[in-house]
Amino acid sequence: MKASPAYRVFRVVALVVVVLSLVTPLLWMIAASFKTNVDIYDTGKALAFSPTLDNYATVLKQSHYVSFIGNSLWVAFAATVLSLILGVPAAYSMSRFNMKKSALVVLMARVIPGVSLLVPWYYVFSNLQLVGGFTVLILSHMFVSLPLIVYIMMGFFDGLPEELEEAALVDGLTHIGAFRRITLPLSVPGIATAGILSFIFSWNNFMFALVLSGADTKTLPVAIFDFVGYASIDWGGLMAAATVVTLPIMVIALFVQKYVVSGLTAGATKG
Amino acid sequence: MATVTTPRRAPGGAGVMPDTPGWARWANDHRKWLFAAPAMVFVAALIVIPLGWTAWLSLTDAEGSVRAESEFVGFQNYLDVLSDTDRFWPAVGRTAAFTVVALLFEVVLGMAVALLLWRPFKGQKWVRVAILMPLVATPVAVGMMWRLIFDPNIGLANQVLGWVGIGPQPWLAGQHSALPTTIFIDVWQWTPMVVLILLAGLTSLSEEPQEAARIDGASSWQRFRHVTLPLLMPTVIVAILLRGIDALKTFDILYATKGRGGGSFHEVETLNVYAYGLSFDYNEYGVSSTVLILFFLIIIGSMWALTARRKEAKR
């Protein structure tokens, strides 16, 4: 059925409003990152400003952001890979053997407030003199990525027909062989979805790094606060720092849109 | 295939060839726990035991240094916290207000946008990209971004209000406007999540009930109210559940916009922000653990209530 012309006009207007209200603030942030602080304070120069790269020079050179980018990449990458190694076989078992209670325990981690684990972690790891190192940071990020990966992969394995594995058994493979040679290759889209989501969530995580990172292991979300002083804020530098942390992830999401959407909506429409 | 393959199965277990080494056969027979165990051990070591420890700490007077001695004080912390009308109960109120108001806006707006996007149209791809952007943006950066936009003197928000003749607002700087402003930020960032979930739900609905209602002459509002909405209800509850858990635990944007303790008057201090401050600004580990255990119970309680509603809605 064709929509009425009035509705079609309304829909175009409504969608333009939606898109503008979502995108304008982000563009404003990026624009401010190319302004001098003088231009940011001059509201008359909201759009008519001469762009400068000074803020990025401050962020990347003076503030050691290049090494913080490295920290963020390393922590998110390591947490994601380790969580995939632990999470994918676990999700497979939980899906195939219908281990509802075990699954519930893992998924519970999605519900627990992170602060309630931070205190014991801080107790233990500061006694082991590990606070401020990468090990603890990566382990803490796995608290976010592992349940996410188990959740997404369980849904994926639930939808993967068991007959394929049974056929492989008939052909003489062991169960583990069938998992390795048949199920895993078929799960690449699911693993990609879970991995991408886990990386994004780990990259964006703030609270764990706030408590557990040290001066050398700081990740980008924590490093942003370097630009917020008690008395004043370096707005240009702050917006450049915010852009450095968030723009790469938005660009990545643009290219792997399909996976991000299916990960975010995983399990929403079934049982 | 026309050829019939003879199943080569060893007596020990389905699909194990006779020449498999012993350990491999053992692994194959115990694969259920072999696969699940590493993840379960991780969860037990880093989540279940620490949570139990927090529960224990909540019964002690632990404070100060992480190496300091502490004493068992029974339920004293619980009595103290539950009778604390200065910080605890206001934090409960703010957590509830933040979550309920944010969810309300996110679900209503999310439903509206999902319905707009439901039927294919030219340029849909671009709208979807726009919807994805706030979702993947780093929450701390988003908080900083809005801090600039809502700055009372140089922010875009007051500039725009000036164009339409409304005076400048204090936004995040105001004692009473700070919480609503942070709710606005949450709605901006997370309504897209609700849109995506509801859109997935709408796409999976079958067309027949819609057609039947149309033939019966139902208006589009009637079709939405009596056909689409009831069918979509389980998905709506999932969206509320997933978003609600995260909204209750909101920390990043509150910390980024208002700093420690939720501002000088604790105006955006929710339970999570309060517990964080108790733990890492004041090192009151015993009391903070009590707040966290109570907070955890609140989250579990609200989840349980919603899951029950979902089962009802699916019937």
PDB file of N, CA, C and O in Angstrom, chain A residues 11 15 21-22 25 41 43 86 89 93 108 110-112 115-116 119-121 124 126-127 143 172-173 175-176 204 206 210 239 246 249 254 257 270-271, chain B residues 8 15 17 28 31-32 35 38 42 46-47 50 53-54 66-67 121 129 132 136-138 140 144-145 154 159 188 249 272 276 279 292 299-300 310:
ATOM      1  N   ARG A  11       6.881  12.249   7.256  1.00  0.00           N
ATOM      2  CA  ARG A  11       7.968  11.326   7.552  1.00  0.00           C
ATOM      3  C   ARG A  11       9.323  11.928   7.173  1.00  0.00           C
ATOM      4  O   ARG A  11      10.285  11.810   7.921  1.00  0.00           O
ATOM      5  N   LEU A  15      12.186  12.557   9.889  1.00  0.00           N
ATOM      6  CA  LEU A  15      13.474  11.878   9.774  1.00  0.00           C
ATOM      7  C   LEU A  15      14.626  12.869   9.718  1.00  0.00           C
ATOM      8  O   LEU A  15      15.694  12.631  10.283  1.00  0.00           O
ATOM      9  N   SER A  21      19.338  15.891  14.926  1.00  0.00           N
ATOM     10  CA  SER A  21      19.552  15.953  16.375  1.00  0.00           C
ATOM     11  C   SER A  21      20.561  14.900  16.833  1.00  0.00           C
ATOM     12  O   SER A  21      21.205  15.067  17.861  1.00  0.00           O
ATOM     13  N   LEU A  22      20.737  13.841  16.052  1.00  0.00           N
ATOM     14  CA  LEU A  22      21.747  12.851  16.431  1.00  0.00           C
ATOM     15  C   LEU A  22      23.145  13.263  15.978  1.00  0.00           C
ATOM     16  O   LEU A  22      24.129  13.044  16.676  1.00  0.00           O
ATOM     17  N   PRO A  25      25.340  17.348  17.357  1.00  0.00           N
ATOM     18  CA  PRO A  25      26.261  17.452  18.496  1.00  0.00           C
ATOM     19  C   PRO A  25      27.640  16.868  18.200  1.00  0.00           C
ATOM     20  O   PRO A  25      28.654  17.448  18.580  1.00  0.00           O
ATOM     21  N   TYR A  41      35.320  30.596  22.522  1.00  0.00           N
ATOM     22  CA  TYR A  41      34.679  31.546  23.437  1.00  0.00           C
ATOM     23  C   TYR A  41      33.919  32.644  22.701  1.00  0.00           C
ATOM     24  O   TYR A  41      33.101  33.326  23.293  1.00  0.00           O
ATOM     25  N   THR A  43      31.116  33.380  20.527  1.00  0.00           N
ATOM     26  CA  THR A  43      29.951  32.689  19.971  1.00  0.00           C
ATOM     27  C   THR A  43      29.594  33.187  18.567  1.00  0.00           C
ATOM     28  O   THR A  43      28.858  32.528  17.850  1.00  0.00           O
ATOM     29  N   LEU A  86      37.806 -17.988  25.583  1.00  0.00           N
ATOM     30  CA  LEU A  86      37.032 -18.580  26.679  1.00  0.00           C
ATOM     31  C   LEU A  86      35.552 -18.690  26.328  1.00  0.00           C
ATOM     32  O   LEU A  86      34.890 -19.662  26.674  1.00  0.00           O
ATOM     33  N   PRO A  89      33.774 -21.434  22.995  1.00  0.00           N
ATOM     34  CA  PRO A  89      33.479 -22.840  23.355  1.00  0.00           C
ATOM     35  C   PRO A  89      32.433 -22.930  24.470  1.00  0.00           C
ATOM     36  O   PRO A  89      31.560 -23.800  24.423  1.00  0.00           O
ATOM     37  N   SER A  93      28.903 -25.009  24.320  1.00  0.00           N
ATOM     38  CA  SER A  93      28.462 -26.028  25.272  1.00  0.00           C
ATOM     39  C   SER A  93      27.115 -25.654  25.884  1.00  0.00           C
ATOM     40  O   SER A  93      26.212 -26.465  26.002  1.00  0.00           O
ATOM     41  N   MET A 108      24.739 -13.128  34.424  1.00  0.00           N
ATOM     42  CA  MET A 108      24.569 -12.317  35.629  1.00  0.00           C
ATOM     43  C   MET A 108      25.589 -11.177  35.659  1.00  0.00           C
ATOM     44  O   MET A 108      25.333 -10.100  36.167  1.00  0.00           O
ATOM     45  N   ARG A 110      26.424  -9.363  33.447  1.00  0.00           N
ATOM     46  CA  ARG A 110      25.925  -8.178  32.737  1.00  0.00           C
ATOM     47  C   ARG A 110      25.105  -7.290  33.654  1.00  0.00           C
ATOM     48  O   ARG A 110      24.885  -6.125  33.367  1.00  0.00           O
ATOM     49  N   VAL A 111      24.633  -7.863  34.749  1.00  0.00           N
ATOM     50  CA  VAL A 111      23.719  -7.160  35.637  1.00  0.00           C
ATOM     51  C   VAL A 111      24.447  -6.524  36.822  1.00  0.00           C
ATOM     52  O   VAL A 111      24.088  -5.454  37.295  1.00  0.00           O
ATOM     53  N   ILE A 112      25.487  -7.215  37.298  1.00  0.00           N
ATOM     54  CA  ILE A 112      26.206  -6.748  38.481  1.00  0.00           C
ATOM     55  C   ILE A 112      26.812  -5.370  38.238  1.00  0.00           C
ATOM     56  O   ILE A 112      27.439  -5.150  37.221  1.00  0.00           O
ATOM     57  N   VAL A 115      31.207  -1.498  40.085  1.00  0.00           N
ATOM     58  CA  VAL A 115      31.874  -0.994  41.288  1.00  0.00           C
ATOM     59  C   VAL A 115      31.957  -2.076  42.358  1.00  0.00           C
ATOM     60  O   VAL A 115      32.937  -2.135  43.110  1.00  0.00           O
ATOM     61  N   SER A 116      30.935  -2.944  42.428  1.00  0.00           N
ATOM     62  CA  SER A 116      30.930  -3.940  43.508  1.00  0.00           C
ATOM     63  C   SER A 116      32.039  -4.960  43.337  1.00  0.00           C
ATOM     64  O   SER A 116      32.387  -5.670  44.268  1.00  0.00           O
ATOM     65  N   VAL A 119      36.055  -3.049  44.274  1.00  0.00           N
ATOM     66  CA  VAL A 119      36.637  -3.003  45.624  1.00  0.00           C
ATOM     67  C   VAL A 119      37.439  -4.278  45.916  1.00  0.00           C
ATOM     68  O   VAL A 119      38.628  -4.193  46.230  1.00  0.00           O
ATOM     69  N   PRO A 120      36.848  -5.492  45.771  1.00  0.00           N
ATOM     70  CA  PRO A 120      37.656  -6.693  45.994  1.00  0.00           C
ATOM     71  C   PRO A 120      38.846  -6.793  45.037  1.00  0.00           C
ATOM     72  O   PRO A 120      39.939  -7.171  45.456  1.00  0.00           O
ATOM     73  N   TRP A 121      38.622  -6.465  43.763  1.00  0.00           N
ATOM     74  CA  TRP A 121      39.745  -6.498  42.825  1.00  0.00           C
ATOM     75  C   TRP A 121      40.862  -5.592  43.318  1.00  0.00           C
ATOM     76  O   TRP A 121      42.034  -5.969  43.302  1.00  0.00           O
ATOM     77  N   VAL A 124      42.708  -7.233  46.242  1.00  0.00           N
ATOM     78  CA  VAL A 124      43.594  -8.333  45.869  1.00  0.00           C
ATOM     79  C   VAL A 124      44.759  -7.846  45.012  1.00  0.00           C
ATOM     80  O   VAL A 124      45.917  -8.109  45.303  1.00  0.00           O
ATOM     81  N   SER A 126      46.034  -4.888  44.499  1.00  0.00           N
ATOM     82  CA  SER A 126      47.029  -3.972  45.045  1.00  0.00           C
ATOM     83  C   SER A 126      47.953  -4.709  46.009  1.00  0.00           C
ATOM     84  O   SER A 126      49.123  -4.365  46.123  1.00  0.00           O
ATOM     85  N   ASN A 127      47.442  -5.762  46.665  1.00  0.00           N
ATOM     86  CA  ASN A 127      48.339  -6.572  47.484  1.00  0.00           C
ATOM     87  C   ASN A 127      49.314  -7.372  46.629  1.00  0.00           C
ATOM     88  O   ASN A 127      50.429  -7.651  47.043  1.00  0.00           O
ATOM     89  N   PHE A 143      35.540  -8.747  32.064  1.00  0.00           N
ATOM     90  CA  PHE A 143      34.269  -8.798  32.782  1.00  0.00           C
ATOM     91  C   PHE A 143      33.152  -8.253  31.903  1.00  0.00           C
ATOM     92  O   PHE A 143      32.009  -8.698  31.972  1.00  0.00           O
ATOM     93  N   GLY A 172      32.962 -39.665  10.433  1.00  0.00           N
ATOM     94  CA  GLY A 172      34.093 -40.145  11.205  1.00  0.00           C
ATOM     95  C   GLY A 172      34.823 -39.104  12.032  1.00  0.00           C
ATOM     96  O   GLY A 172      35.871 -39.393  12.596  1.00  0.00           O
ATOM     97  N   LEU A 173      34.304 -37.874  12.100  1.00  0.00           N
ATOM     98  CA  LEU A 173      34.957 -36.884  12.951  1.00  0.00           C
ATOM     99  C   LEU A 173      34.518 -37.079  14.398  1.00  0.00           C
ATOM    100  O   LEU A 173      33.429 -37.575  14.657  1.00  0.00           O
ATOM    101  N   HIS A 175      33.454 -35.389  18.108  1.00  0.00           N
ATOM    102  CA  HIS A 175      32.631 -34.218  18.416  1.00  0.00           C
ATOM    103  C   HIS A 175      33.476 -32.961  18.387  1.00  0.00           C
ATOM    104  O   HIS A 175      33.086 -31.933  17.849  1.00  0.00           O
ATOM    105  N   ILE A 176      34.672 -33.065  19.014  1.00  0.00           N
ATOM    106  CA  ILE A 176      35.528 -31.884  19.064  1.00  0.00           C
ATOM    107  C   ILE A 176      36.031 -31.537  17.666  1.00  0.00           C
ATOM    108  O   ILE A 176      36.095 -30.370  17.280  1.00  0.00           O
ATOM    109  N   ASN A 204      35.451   1.663  24.879  1.00  0.00           N
ATOM    110  CA  ASN A 204      34.694   2.751  25.496  1.00  0.00           C
ATOM    111  C   ASN A 204      34.678   2.689  27.021  1.00  0.00           C
ATOM    112  O   ASN A 204      34.245   3.633  27.664  1.00  0.00           O
ATOM    113  N   PHE A 206      35.243   2.951  30.842  1.00  0.00           N
ATOM    114  CA  PHE A 206      35.896   4.042  31.566  1.00  0.00           C
ATOM    115  C   PHE A 206      36.186   3.680  33.014  1.00  0.00           C
ATOM    116  O   PHE A 206      37.293   3.884  33.520  1.00  0.00           O
ATOM    117  N   LEU A 210      39.710   3.767  35.166  1.00  0.00           N
ATOM    118  CA  LEU A 210      39.825   4.896  36.089  1.00  0.00           C
ATOM    119  C   LEU A 210      40.467   4.454  37.403  1.00  0.00           C
ATOM    120  O   LEU A 210      41.288   5.165  37.980  1.00  0.00           O
ATOM    121  N   MET A 239      38.032  18.768  23.276  1.00  0.00           N
ATOM    122  CA  MET A 239      37.231  18.283  22.139  1.00  0.00           C
ATOM    123  C   MET A 239      38.096  17.470  21.177  1.00  0.00           C
ATOM    124  O   MET A 239      37.641  16.492  20.589  1.00  0.00           O
ATOM    125  N   THR A 246      36.685   8.901  20.057  1.00  0.00           N
ATOM    126  CA  THR A 246      35.396   8.413  19.557  1.00  0.00           C
ATOM    127  C   THR A 246      35.303   8.316  18.029  1.00  0.00           C
ATOM    128  O   THR A 246      34.582   7.480  17.507  1.00  0.00           O
ATOM    129  N   ILE A 249      36.211   4.813  16.391  1.00  0.00           N
ATOM    130  CA  ILE A 249      35.226   3.769  16.638  1.00  0.00           C
ATOM    131  C   ILE A 249      33.970   4.010  15.787  1.00  0.00           C
ATOM    132  O   ILE A 249      33.335   3.078  15.306  1.00  0.00           O
ATOM    133  N   LEU A 254      30.922   2.309  11.025  1.00  0.00           N
ATOM    134  CA  LEU A 254      30.349   2.625   9.719  1.00  0.00           C
ATOM    135  C   LEU A 254      30.589   1.477   8.735  1.00  0.00           C
ATOM    136  O   LEU A 254      29.719   1.099   7.964  1.00  0.00           O
ATOM    137  N   GLN A 257      28.764  -1.952  10.018  1.00  0.00           N
ATOM    138  CA  GLN A 257      27.433  -1.629  10.517  1.00  0.00           C
ATOM    139  C   GLN A 257      26.565  -2.844  10.809  1.00  0.00           C
ATOM    140  O   GLN A 257      25.964  -2.959  11.871  1.00  0.00           O
ATOM    141  N   LYS A 270      13.808 -13.184  20.183  1.00  0.00           N
ATOM    142  CA  LYS A 270      13.455 -14.601  20.333  1.00  0.00           C
ATOM    143  C   LYS A 270      13.095 -14.931  21.788  1.00  0.00           C
ATOM    144  O   LYS A 270      13.283 -14.106  22.675  1.00  0.00           O
ATOM    145  N   GLY A 271      12.625 -16.181  21.940  1.00  0.00           N
ATOM    146  CA  GLY A 271      12.201 -16.782  23.187  1.00  0.00           C
ATOM    147  C   GLY A 271      12.287 -15.953  24.356  1.00  0.00           C
ATOM    148  O   GLY A 271      11.871 -15.674  25.329  1.00  0.00           O
TER     149      GLY A 271
ATOM    150  N   ARG B   8      30.906 -45.134  11.151  1.00  0.00           N
ATOM    151  CA  ARG B   8      32.047 -45.770  11.811  1.00  0.00           C
ATOM    152  C   ARG B   8      32.086 -45.282  13.244  1.00  0.00           C
ATOM    153  O   ARG B   8      32.649 -44.245  13.545  1.00  0.00           O
ATOM    154  N   GLY B  15      30.757 -41.292  17.291  1.00  0.00           N
ATOM    155  CA  GLY B  15      31.646 -40.529  16.455  1.00  0.00           C
ATOM    156  C   GLY B  15      33.116 -40.620  16.789  1.00  0.00           C
ATOM    157  O   GLY B  15      33.912 -39.919  16.206  1.00  0.00           O
ATOM    158  N   MET B  17      36.548 -42.428  16.477  1.00  0.00           N
ATOM    159  CA  MET B  17      37.183 -43.499  15.715  1.00  0.00           C
ATOM    160  C   MET B  17      38.006 -44.372  16.653  1.00  0.00           C
ATOM    161  O   MET B  17      38.550 -43.891  17.635  1.00  0.00           O
ATOM    162  N   ASN B  28      36.776 -35.827  24.346  1.00  0.00           N
ATOM    163  CA  ASN B  28      35.541 -35.874  23.581  1.00  0.00           C
ATOM    164  C   ASN B  28      34.339 -36.198  24.472  1.00  0.00           C
ATOM    165  O   ASN B  28      33.279 -35.600  24.337  1.00  0.00           O
ATOM    166  N   ARG B  31      33.462 -33.147  26.773  1.00  0.00           N
ATOM    167  CA  ARG B  31      33.568 -31.860  26.092  1.00  0.00           C
ATOM    168  C   ARG B  31      32.624 -30.816  26.677  1.00  0.00           C
ATOM    169  O   ARG B  31      32.930 -29.633  26.665  1.00  0.00           O
ATOM    170  N   LYS B  32      31.489 -31.275  27.219  1.00  0.00           N
ATOM    171  CA  LYS B  32      30.529 -30.318  27.760  1.00  0.00           C
ATOM    172  C   LYS B  32      31.203 -29.406  28.788  1.00  0.00           C
ATOM    173  O   LYS B  32      31.168 -28.186  28.673  1.00  0.00           O
ATOM    174  N   PHE B  35      34.591 -27.459  27.551  1.00  0.00           N
ATOM    175  CA  PHE B  35      34.341 -26.214  26.829  1.00  0.00           C
ATOM    176  C   PHE B  35      33.900 -25.105  27.778  1.00  0.00           C
ATOM    177  O   PHE B  35      34.279 -23.955  27.625  1.00  0.00           O
ATOM    178  N   PRO B  38      36.680 -23.232  31.352  1.00  0.00           N
ATOM    179  CA  PRO B  38      37.533 -22.043  31.451  1.00  0.00           C
ATOM    180  C   PRO B  38      36.743 -20.762  31.706  1.00  0.00           C
ATOM    181  O   PRO B  38      37.101 -19.964  32.572  1.00  0.00           O
ATOM    182  N   PHE B  42      36.802 -18.445  35.130  1.00  0.00           N
ATOM    183  CA  PHE B  42      37.032 -16.998  35.079  1.00  0.00           C
ATOM    184  C   PHE B  42      35.918 -16.253  35.808  1.00  0.00           C
ATOM    185  O   PHE B  42      36.172 -15.387  36.643  1.00  0.00           O
ATOM    186  N   LEU B  46      36.702 -14.136  39.122  1.00  0.00           N
ATOM    187  CA  LEU B  46      36.710 -12.672  39.048  1.00  0.00           C
ATOM    188  C   LEU B  46      35.361 -12.023  39.290  1.00  0.00           C
ATOM    189  O   LEU B  46      35.272 -10.806  39.397  1.00  0.00           O
ATOM    190  N   ILE B  47      34.305 -12.827  39.382  1.00  0.00           N
ATOM    191  CA  ILE B  47      32.995 -12.214  39.570  1.00  0.00           C
ATOM    192  C   ILE B  47      32.277 -12.767  40.801  1.00  0.00           C
ATOM    193  O   ILE B  47      31.914 -12.019  41.698  1.00  0.00           O
ATOM    194  N   PRO B  50      34.564 -12.330  44.159  1.00  0.00           N
ATOM    195  CA  PRO B  50      34.582 -10.921  44.579  1.00  0.00           C
ATOM    196  C   PRO B  50      33.219 -10.423  45.066  1.00  0.00           C
ATOM    197  O   PRO B  50      33.152  -9.657  46.027  1.00  0.00           O
ATOM    198  N   TRP B  53      32.782 -11.564  48.402  1.00  0.00           N
ATOM    199  CA  TRP B  53      33.655 -10.780  49.257  1.00  0.00           C
ATOM    200  C   TRP B  53      33.017  -9.427  49.595  1.00  0.00           C
ATOM    201  O   TRP B  53      33.057  -8.966  50.737  1.00  0.00           O
ATOM    202  N   THR B  54      32.414  -8.819  48.570  1.00  0.00           N
ATOM    203  CA  THR B  54      31.722  -7.551  48.810  1.00  0.00           C
ATOM    204  C   THR B  54      30.617  -7.741  49.840  1.00  0.00           C
ATOM    205  O   THR B  54      30.440  -6.911  50.739  1.00  0.00           O
ATOM    206  N   VAL B  66      43.716  -0.562  52.037  1.00  0.00           N
ATOM    207  CA  VAL B  66      43.312  -1.910  51.668  1.00  0.00           C
ATOM    208  C   VAL B  66      44.019  -2.955  52.526  1.00  0.00           C
ATOM    209  O   VAL B  66      43.656  -4.114  52.529  1.00  0.00           O
ATOM    210  N   ARG B  67      45.053  -2.553  53.263  1.00  0.00           N
ATOM    211  CA  ARG B  67      45.757  -3.524  54.106  1.00  0.00           C
ATOM    212  C   ARG B  67      45.337  -3.421  55.573  1.00  0.00           C
ATOM    213  O   ARG B  67      45.804  -4.186  56.409  1.00  0.00           O
ATOM    214  N   PHE B 121      12.360   2.982   2.576  1.00  0.00           N
ATOM    215  CA  PHE B 121      12.266   4.217   1.782  1.00  0.00           C
ATOM    216  C   PHE B 121      13.668   4.572   1.309  1.00  0.00           C
ATOM    217  O   PHE B 121      14.659   4.013   1.786  1.00  0.00           O
ATOM    218  N   VAL B 129      22.729   4.863   9.630  1.00  0.00           N
ATOM    219  CA  VAL B 129      24.092   5.238  10.021  1.00  0.00           C
ATOM    220  C   VAL B 129      24.044   6.294  11.118  1.00  0.00           C
ATOM    221  O   VAL B 129      24.730   6.187  12.145  1.00  0.00           O
ATOM    222  N   LEU B 132      23.253   4.885  14.422  1.00  0.00           N
ATOM    223  CA  LEU B 132      24.311   4.072  15.023  1.00  0.00           C
ATOM    224  C   LEU B 132      25.376   4.917  15.728  1.00  0.00           C
ATOM    225  O   LEU B 132      25.997   4.455  16.699  1.00  0.00           O
ATOM    226  N   VAL B 136      27.802   4.044  19.422  1.00  0.00           N
ATOM    227  CA  VAL B 136      29.167   3.537  19.509  1.00  0.00           C
ATOM    228  C   VAL B 136      30.122   4.596  20.043  1.00  0.00           C
ATOM    229  O   VAL B 136      31.267   4.291  20.353  1.00  0.00           O
ATOM    230  N   ALA B 137      29.646   5.836  20.154  1.00  0.00           N
ATOM    231  CA  ALA B 137      30.514   6.904  20.663  1.00  0.00           C
ATOM    232  C   ALA B 137      30.868   6.627  22.128  1.00  0.00           C
ATOM    233  O   ALA B 137      30.057   6.106  22.884  1.00  0.00           O
ATOM    234  N   THR B 138      32.096   6.966  22.503  1.00  0.00           N
ATOM    235  CA  THR B 138      32.555   6.722  23.874  1.00  0.00           C
ATOM    236  C   THR B 138      31.768   7.593  24.859  1.00  0.00           C
ATOM    237  O   THR B 138      31.779   8.817  24.727  1.00  0.00           O
ATOM    238  N   VAL B 140      32.218   8.735  27.829  1.00  0.00           N
ATOM    239  CA  VAL B 140      32.929   9.840  28.472  1.00  0.00           C
ATOM    240  C   VAL B 140      33.099  11.014  27.504  1.00  0.00           C
ATOM    241  O   VAL B 140      32.892  12.175  27.868  1.00  0.00           O
ATOM    242  N   MET B 144      31.641  14.897  27.699  1.00  0.00           N
ATOM    243  CA  MET B 144      32.444  16.110  27.497  1.00  0.00           C
ATOM    244  C   MET B 144      31.855  16.985  26.397  1.00  0.00           C
ATOM    245  O   MET B 144      31.813  18.207  26.503  1.00  0.00           O
ATOM    246  N   MET B 145      31.405  16.316  25.337  1.00  0.00           N
ATOM    247  CA  MET B 145      30.802  17.027  24.207  1.00  0.00           C
ATOM    248  C   MET B 145      29.587  17.837  24.665  1.00  0.00           C
ATOM    249  O   MET B 145      29.464  19.024  24.359  1.00  0.00           O
ATOM    250  N   ILE B 154      29.215  29.815  26.824  1.00  0.00           N
ATOM    251  CA  ILE B 154      29.673  29.683  25.442  1.00  0.00           C
ATOM    252  C   ILE B 154      28.986  28.544  24.706  1.00  0.00           C
ATOM    253  O   ILE B 154      29.294  28.272  23.556  1.00  0.00           O
ATOM    254  N   GLN B 159      22.802  29.453  22.966  1.00  0.00           N
ATOM    255  CA  GLN B 159      22.790  30.252  21.737  1.00  0.00           C
ATOM    256  C   GLN B 159      21.503  30.006  20.961  1.00  0.00           C
ATOM    257  O   GLN B 159      20.837  30.924  20.522  1.00  0.00           O
ATOM    258  N   TRP B 188      19.668  11.005  24.477  1.00  0.00           N
ATOM    259  CA  TRP B 188      20.315  11.232  23.182  1.00  0.00           C
ATOM    260  C   TRP B 188      21.162  10.028  22.781  1.00  0.00           C
ATOM    261  O   TRP B 188      21.101   9.550  21.667  1.00  0.00           O
ATOM    262  N   LYS B 249      22.796   1.667  36.127  1.00  0.00           N
ATOM    263  CA  LYS B 249      24.229   1.655  36.430  1.00  0.00           C
ATOM    264  C   LYS B 249      24.979   2.830  35.792  1.00  0.00           C
ATOM    265  O   LYS B 249      26.202   2.837  35.790  1.00  0.00           O
ATOM    266  N   ASN B 272      25.172   4.379  41.956  1.00  0.00           N
ATOM    267  CA  ASN B 272      26.455   3.937  41.425  1.00  0.00           C
ATOM    268  C   ASN B 272      27.548   4.968  41.694  1.00  0.00           C
ATOM    269  O   ASN B 272      28.650   4.631  42.109  1.00  0.00           O
ATOM    270  N   TYR B 276      30.717   4.488  44.193  1.00  0.00           N
ATOM    271  CA  TYR B 276      32.066   4.705  43.682  1.00  0.00           C
ATOM    272  C   TYR B 276      32.822   5.690  44.570  1.00  0.00           C
ATOM    273  O   TYR B 276      33.968   5.450  44.954  1.00  0.00           O
ATOM    274  N   SER B 279      33.845   4.219  47.859  1.00  0.00           N
ATOM    275  CA  SER B 279      34.944   3.270  47.737  1.00  0.00           C
ATOM    276  C   SER B 279      36.265   3.959  47.456  1.00  0.00           C
ATOM    277  O   SER B 279      37.263   3.682  48.103  1.00  0.00           O
ATOM    278  N   LEU B 292      26.386  -1.155  47.776  1.00  0.00           N
ATOM    279  CA  LEU B 292      26.428  -1.935  46.537  1.00  0.00           C
ATOM    280  C   LEU B 292      25.544  -3.167  46.609  1.00  0.00           C
ATOM    281  O   LEU B 292      24.879  -3.519  45.629  1.00  0.00           O
ATOM    282  N   ILE B 299      18.502  -3.887  41.585  1.00  0.00           N
ATOM    283  CA  ILE B 299      18.579  -4.232  40.157  1.00  0.00           C
ATOM    284  C   ILE B 299      17.924  -5.585  39.905  1.00  0.00           C
ATOM    285  O   ILE B 299      17.091  -5.735  39.006  1.00  0.00           O
ATOM    286  N   ILE B 300      18.296  -6.586  40.730  1.00  0.00           N
ATOM    287  CA  ILE B 300      17.737  -7.927  40.557  1.00  0.00           C
ATOM    288  C   ILE B 300      16.211  -7.880  40.700  1.00  0.00           C
ATOM    289  O   ILE B 300      15.478  -8.483  39.912  1.00  0.00           O
ATOM    290  N   ARG B 310       7.152  -9.946  31.119  1.00  0.00           N
ATOM    291  CA  ARG B 310       7.396 -10.389  29.759  1.00  0.00           C
ATOM    292  C   ARG B 310       6.715 -11.733  29.513  1.00  0.00           C
ATOM    293  O   ARG B 310       6.118 -11.966  28.464  1.00  0.00           O
TER     294      ARG B 310
END
